[in-house]
Amino acid sequence: MNQSKISVRYSKAIFESAKEKNLLNKIYEDFQLIKTSIKANENFYSVFTSPVVKSKDKKDVLKNVFSNSINELSMRFLLMLIENKREAYISDIIRDFSSFYREHKNIKEVVLTTAIDIDKSISQQFANNVEEKLNCDVEIVTNVKPEIIGGVVVRIDNLLLDMSVETQLRNIKSELRIEKY
C-alpha cells in the first residue's frame, strides 16, 4: 500500500474517533507534543521506528515517556500503530491529522522564515493581519534560516511569498545570464 494512503487512513481514523468523542483539541495537542518530542530527540524517533527494537520495548518506552502527558485515546492509538507495525508512519500521520484538524477548525498554518529570529510581537501582529484578511484563525510557525540572508519567506497553507534576499540575488543572477547571451 502507498505510504501516503496509509498515513491518510490512520490519521482520518484517529481524527474521526477524536471528533466523535469530542477530543479533537486534546488529541491535536497530544500530537503536537509527540511531534516536538520527535524533533527534539532523534534517538527517541529511531527507537520508535526501528525494526530491530521489539514491539514490547517500544510500547514500554512510549508509556514511560507519555503516560502522564497524553490522553488515553492518543496512547491507545500509538500502541495500535506499534501492534500493526505502522509506527514508521507517525510523522506523516501527525502531519495529515494536523491538516484535517486545521481544515475542520478553519485554521491557516502560516510559516514565517527569516534570516534572524524575530520578536514574538511582530509574528503575532502578522498573524493578526492574516486572520483579519482571510477571516480565519492562524497558527504561526517561525523558522530561522540564515542562508536567506535577509527578507522573509511566508507560506500560508500552500501559497508561498518569497521576498528573501537569497531569491532576489538568484533572480538577478539568472537575468544577467540571460542578457549575456
mmCIF file of C-alpha atoms in Angstrom:
data_model
loop_
_atom_site.group_PDB
_atom_site.id
_atom_site.type_symbol
_atom_site.label_atom_id
_atom_site.label_comp_id
_atom_site.label_asym_id
_atom_site.label_seq_id
_atom_site.Cartn_x
_atom_site.Cartn_y
_atom_site.Cartn_z
ATOM 1 C CA MET A 1 0.000 0.000 0.000
ATOM 2 C CA ASN A 2 1.163 3.511 -0.781
ATOM 3 C CA GLN A 3 2.798 5.299 2.170
ATOM 4 C CA SER A 4 0.605 8.377 1.845
ATOM 5 C CA LYS A 5 -2.544 6.238 1.725
ATOM 6 C CA ILE A 6 -1.502 4.544 4.953
ATOM 7 C CA SER A 7 -0.884 7.802 6.797
ATOM 8 C CA VAL A 8 -4.111 9.354 5.495
ATOM 9 C CA ARG A 9 -6.189 6.330 6.542
ATOM 10 C CA TYR A 10 -4.743 6.235 10.053
ATOM 11 C CA SER A 11 -4.921 9.997 10.526
ATOM 12 C CA LYS A 12 -8.508 10.086 9.280
ATOM 13 C CA ALA A 13 -9.418 7.241 11.654
ATOM 14 C CA ILE A 14 -7.980 8.992 14.729
ATOM 15 C CA PHE A 15 -9.479 12.306 13.578
ATOM 16 C CA GLU A 16 -12.973 10.817 13.283
ATOM 17 C CA SER A 17 -12.627 8.987 16.600
ATOM 18 C CA ALA A 18 -11.442 12.144 18.369
ATOM 19 C CA LYS A 19 -14.246 14.172 16.790
ATOM 20 C CA GLU A 20 -16.829 11.603 17.863
ATOM 21 C CA LYS A 21 -15.525 11.632 21.454
ATOM 22 C CA ASN A 22 -15.223 15.450 21.468
ATOM 23 C CA LEU A 23 -11.443 15.188 21.993
ATOM 24 C CA LEU A 24 -10.190 16.879 18.832
ATOM 25 C CA ASN A 25 -8.379 19.700 20.625
ATOM 26 C CA LYS A 26 -6.765 17.356 23.145
ATOM 27 C CA ILE A 27 -5.585 14.859 20.519
ATOM 28 C CA TYR A 28 -4.215 17.735 18.432
ATOM 29 C CA GLU A 29 -2.263 18.991 21.468
ATOM 30 C CA ASP A 30 -1.028 15.450 22.144
ATOM 31 C CA PHE A 31 0.166 15.064 18.574
ATOM 32 C CA GLN A 32 1.946 18.414 18.722
ATOM 33 C CA LEU A 33 3.739 17.218 21.870
ATOM 34 C CA ILE A 34 4.713 13.963 20.147
ATOM 35 C CA LYS A 35 5.899 15.876 17.072
ATOM 36 C CA THR A 36 8.005 18.176 19.259
ATOM 37 C CA SER A 37 9.448 15.166 21.088
ATOM 38 C CA ILE A 38 10.360 13.502 17.810
ATOM 39 C CA LYS A 39 12.069 16.660 16.528
ATOM 40 C CA ALA A 40 13.889 17.275 19.795
ATOM 41 C CA ASN A 41 15.254 13.774 20.224
ATOM 42 C CA GLU A 42 16.488 11.762 17.246
ATOM 43 C CA ASN A 43 17.156 8.745 19.461
ATOM 44 C CA PHE A 44 13.513 8.619 20.523
ATOM 45 C CA TYR A 45 12.363 8.569 16.909
ATOM 46 C CA SER A 46 14.999 5.979 15.992
ATOM 47 C CA VAL A 47 13.888 3.642 18.778
ATOM 48 C CA PHE A 48 10.230 4.186 17.954
ATOM 49 C CA THR A 49 10.648 3.412 14.248
ATOM 50 C CA SER A 50 13.420 0.802 14.383
ATOM 51 C CA PRO A 51 12.507 -2.649 13.029
ATOM 52 C CA VAL A 52 15.134 -4.141 15.356
ATOM 53 C CA VAL A 53 13.578 -2.904 18.606
ATOM 54 C CA LYS A 54 10.879 -5.259 19.890
ATOM 55 C CA SER A 55 7.287 -4.043 19.956
ATOM 56 C CA LYS A 56 7.075 -4.605 23.705
ATOM 57 C CA ASP A 57 10.112 -2.381 24.263
ATOM 58 C CA LYS A 58 8.644 0.336 22.030
ATOM 59 C CA LYS A 59 5.389 0.220 23.984
ATOM 60 C CA ASP A 60 7.284 0.450 27.284
ATOM 61 C CA VAL A 61 9.223 3.490 26.049
ATOM 62 C CA LEU A 62 6.002 5.182 24.920
ATOM 63 C CA LYS A 63 4.282 4.515 28.216
ATOM 64 C CA ASN A 64 7.275 5.811 30.188
ATOM 65 C CA VAL A 65 7.578 8.961 28.103
ATOM 66 C CA PHE A 66 3.925 9.902 27.540
ATOM 67 C CA SER A 67 1.723 8.085 30.084
ATOM 68 C CA ASN A 68 1.158 11.214 32.212
ATOM 69 C CA SER A 69 1.217 13.664 29.305
ATOM 70 C CA ILE A 70 -1.251 12.499 26.674
ATOM 71 C CA ASN A 71 -4.857 11.391 26.518
ATOM 72 C CA GLU A 72 -5.741 7.710 26.732
ATOM 73 C CA LEU A 73 -7.060 7.756 23.151
ATOM 74 C CA SER A 74 -3.729 9.086 21.883
ATOM 75 C CA MET A 75 -1.838 6.441 23.839
ATOM 76 C CA ARG A 76 -4.063 3.637 22.576
ATOM 77 C CA PHE A 77 -3.597 4.920 19.040
ATOM 78 C CA LEU A 78 0.196 4.922 19.359
ATOM 79 C CA LEU A 79 0.167 1.419 20.834
ATOM 80 C CA MET A 80 -2.065 0.256 17.991
ATOM 81 C CA LEU A 81 0.409 1.683 15.467
ATOM 82 C CA ILE A 82 3.116 -0.432 17.049
ATOM 83 C CA GLU A 83 0.925 -3.548 17.045
ATOM 84 C CA ASN A 84 0.145 -3.016 13.360
ATOM 85 C CA LYS A 85 3.803 -2.258 12.556
ATOM 86 C CA ARG A 86 2.894 1.221 11.299
ATOM 87 C CA GLU A 87 4.973 3.273 13.744
ATOM 88 C CA ALA A 88 7.313 4.418 10.954
ATOM 89 C CA TYR A 89 4.413 6.490 9.618
ATOM 90 C CA ILE A 90 3.896 8.506 12.812
ATOM 91 C CA SER A 91 5.302 11.777 11.426
ATOM 92 C CA ASP A 92 3.143 11.522 8.299
ATOM 93 C CA ILE A 93 0.087 10.601 10.361
ATOM 94 C CA ILE A 94 0.603 13.598 12.650
ATOM 95 C CA ARG A 95 1.040 15.879 9.619
ATOM 96 C CA ASP A 96 -2.148 14.570 7.983
ATOM 97 C CA PHE A 97 -4.123 14.700 11.238
ATOM 98 C CA SER A 98 -2.998 18.308 11.727
ATOM 99 C CA SER A 99 -4.199 19.162 8.218
ATOM 100 C CA PHE A 100 -7.620 17.617 8.884
ATOM 101 C CA TYR A 101 -7.801 19.441 12.218
ATOM 102 C CA ARG A 102 -6.854 22.841 10.770
ATOM 103 C CA GLU A 103 -9.310 22.431 7.905
ATOM 104 C CA HIS A 104 -12.093 21.438 10.314
ATOM 105 C CA LYS A 105 -11.354 24.411 12.624
ATOM 106 C CA ASN A 106 -10.697 26.893 9.777
ATOM 107 C CA ILE A 107 -7.109 27.451 10.875
ATOM 108 C CA LYS A 108 -4.456 28.521 8.399
ATOM 109 C CA GLU A 109 -0.876 27.498 9.040
ATOM 110 C CA VAL A 110 1.417 30.456 8.450
ATOM 111 C CA VAL A 111 5.144 29.783 8.300
ATOM 112 C CA LEU A 112 7.453 32.790 8.537
ATOM 113 C CA THR A 113 11.057 32.132 7.603
ATOM 114 C CA THR A 114 13.597 34.839 8.360
ATOM 115 C CA ALA A 115 17.381 35.115 8.443
ATOM 116 C CA ILE A 116 17.349 36.062 12.122
ATOM 117 C CA ASP A 117 14.972 35.377 14.986
ATOM 118 C CA ILE A 118 12.055 37.827 15.007
ATOM 119 C CA ASP A 119 10.261 39.234 18.012
ATOM 120 C CA LYS A 120 7.083 37.425 19.101
ATOM 121 C CA SER A 121 5.116 40.674 18.882
ATOM 122 C CA ILE A 122 5.997 41.035 15.195
ATOM 123 C CA SER A 123 4.934 37.492 14.352
ATOM 124 C CA GLN A 124 1.728 37.959 16.363
ATOM 125 C CA GLN A 125 0.984 41.218 14.561
ATOM 126 C CA PHE A 126 1.494 39.435 11.246
ATOM 127 C CA ALA A 127 -0.797 36.613 12.395
ATOM 128 C CA ASN A 128 -3.482 39.133 13.387
ATOM 129 C CA ASN A 129 -3.285 40.766 9.935
ATOM 130 C CA VAL A 130 -3.628 37.401 8.183
ATOM 131 C CA GLU A 131 -6.572 36.451 10.426
ATOM 132 C CA GLU A 132 -8.310 39.702 9.546
ATOM 133 C CA LYS A 133 -7.663 39.432 5.796
ATOM 134 C CA LEU A 134 -8.514 35.727 5.434
ATOM 135 C CA ASN A 135 -11.256 35.597 8.063
ATOM 136 C CA CYS A 136 -9.788 32.582 9.816
ATOM 137 C CA ASP A 137 -7.693 31.602 12.795
ATOM 138 C CA VAL A 138 -3.940 31.426 12.289
ATOM 139 C CA GLU A 139 -1.344 29.045 13.612
ATOM 140 C CA ILE A 140 2.031 30.749 13.211
ATOM 141 C CA VAL A 141 5.326 28.914 12.903
ATOM 142 C CA THR A 142 8.621 30.779 12.726
ATOM 143 C CA ASN A 143 11.805 29.408 11.216
ATOM 144 C CA VAL A 144 15.261 30.887 11.190
ATOM 145 C CA LYS A 145 17.355 30.196 8.083
ATOM 146 C CA PRO A 146 20.449 32.421 7.919
ATOM 147 C CA GLU A 147 21.077 31.337 4.315
ATOM 148 C CA ILE A 148 18.186 33.513 3.075
ATOM 149 C CA ILE A 149 20.430 36.473 4.068
ATOM 150 C CA GLY A 150 17.520 38.852 4.728
ATOM 151 C CA GLY A 151 13.900 39.489 3.955
ATOM 152 C CA VAL A 152 11.179 36.977 4.659
ATOM 153 C CA VAL A 153 9.572 33.884 3.172
ATOM 154 C CA VAL A 154 5.885 33.491 4.006
ATOM 155 C CA ARG A 155 3.953 30.284 3.445
ATOM 156 C CA ILE A 156 0.220 30.211 4.092
ATOM 157 C CA ASP A 157 -1.005 26.668 3.586
ATOM 158 C CA ASN A 158 0.245 26.005 0.043
ATOM 159 C CA LEU A 159 0.763 29.623 -1.007
ATOM 160 C CA LEU A 160 4.340 30.916 -0.984
ATOM 161 C CA LEU A 161 5.587 34.503 -0.986
ATOM 162 C CA ASP A 162 9.368 34.579 -1.173
ATOM 163 C CA MET A 163 10.801 38.033 -0.509
ATOM 164 C CA SER A 164 14.198 36.781 0.621
ATOM 165 C CA VAL A 165 17.451 38.407 -0.393
ATOM 166 C CA GLU A 166 18.717 34.976 -1.439
ATOM 167 C CA THR A 167 15.916 34.590 -4.001
ATOM 168 C CA GLN A 168 16.292 38.149 -5.262
ATOM 169 C CA LEU A 169 20.027 37.608 -5.800
ATOM 170 C CA ARG A 170 19.343 34.317 -7.576
ATOM 171 C CA ASN A 171 16.833 36.063 -9.864
ATOM 172 C CA ILE A 172 19.293 38.854 -10.673
ATOM 173 C CA LYS A 173 21.984 36.294 -11.431
ATOM 174 C CA SER A 174 19.595 34.423 -13.718
ATOM 175 C CA GLU A 175 18.624 37.636 -15.546
ATOM 176 C CA LEU A 176 22.262 38.585 -16.034
ATOM 177 C CA ARG A 177 22.966 35.188 -17.598
ATOM 178 C CA ILE A 178 20.051 35.588 -19.999
ATOM 179 C CA GLU A 179 21.091 39.129 -21.031
ATOM 180 C CA LYS A 180 24.663 37.974 -21.564
ATOM 181 C CA TYR A 181 23.655 35.714 -24.463
#
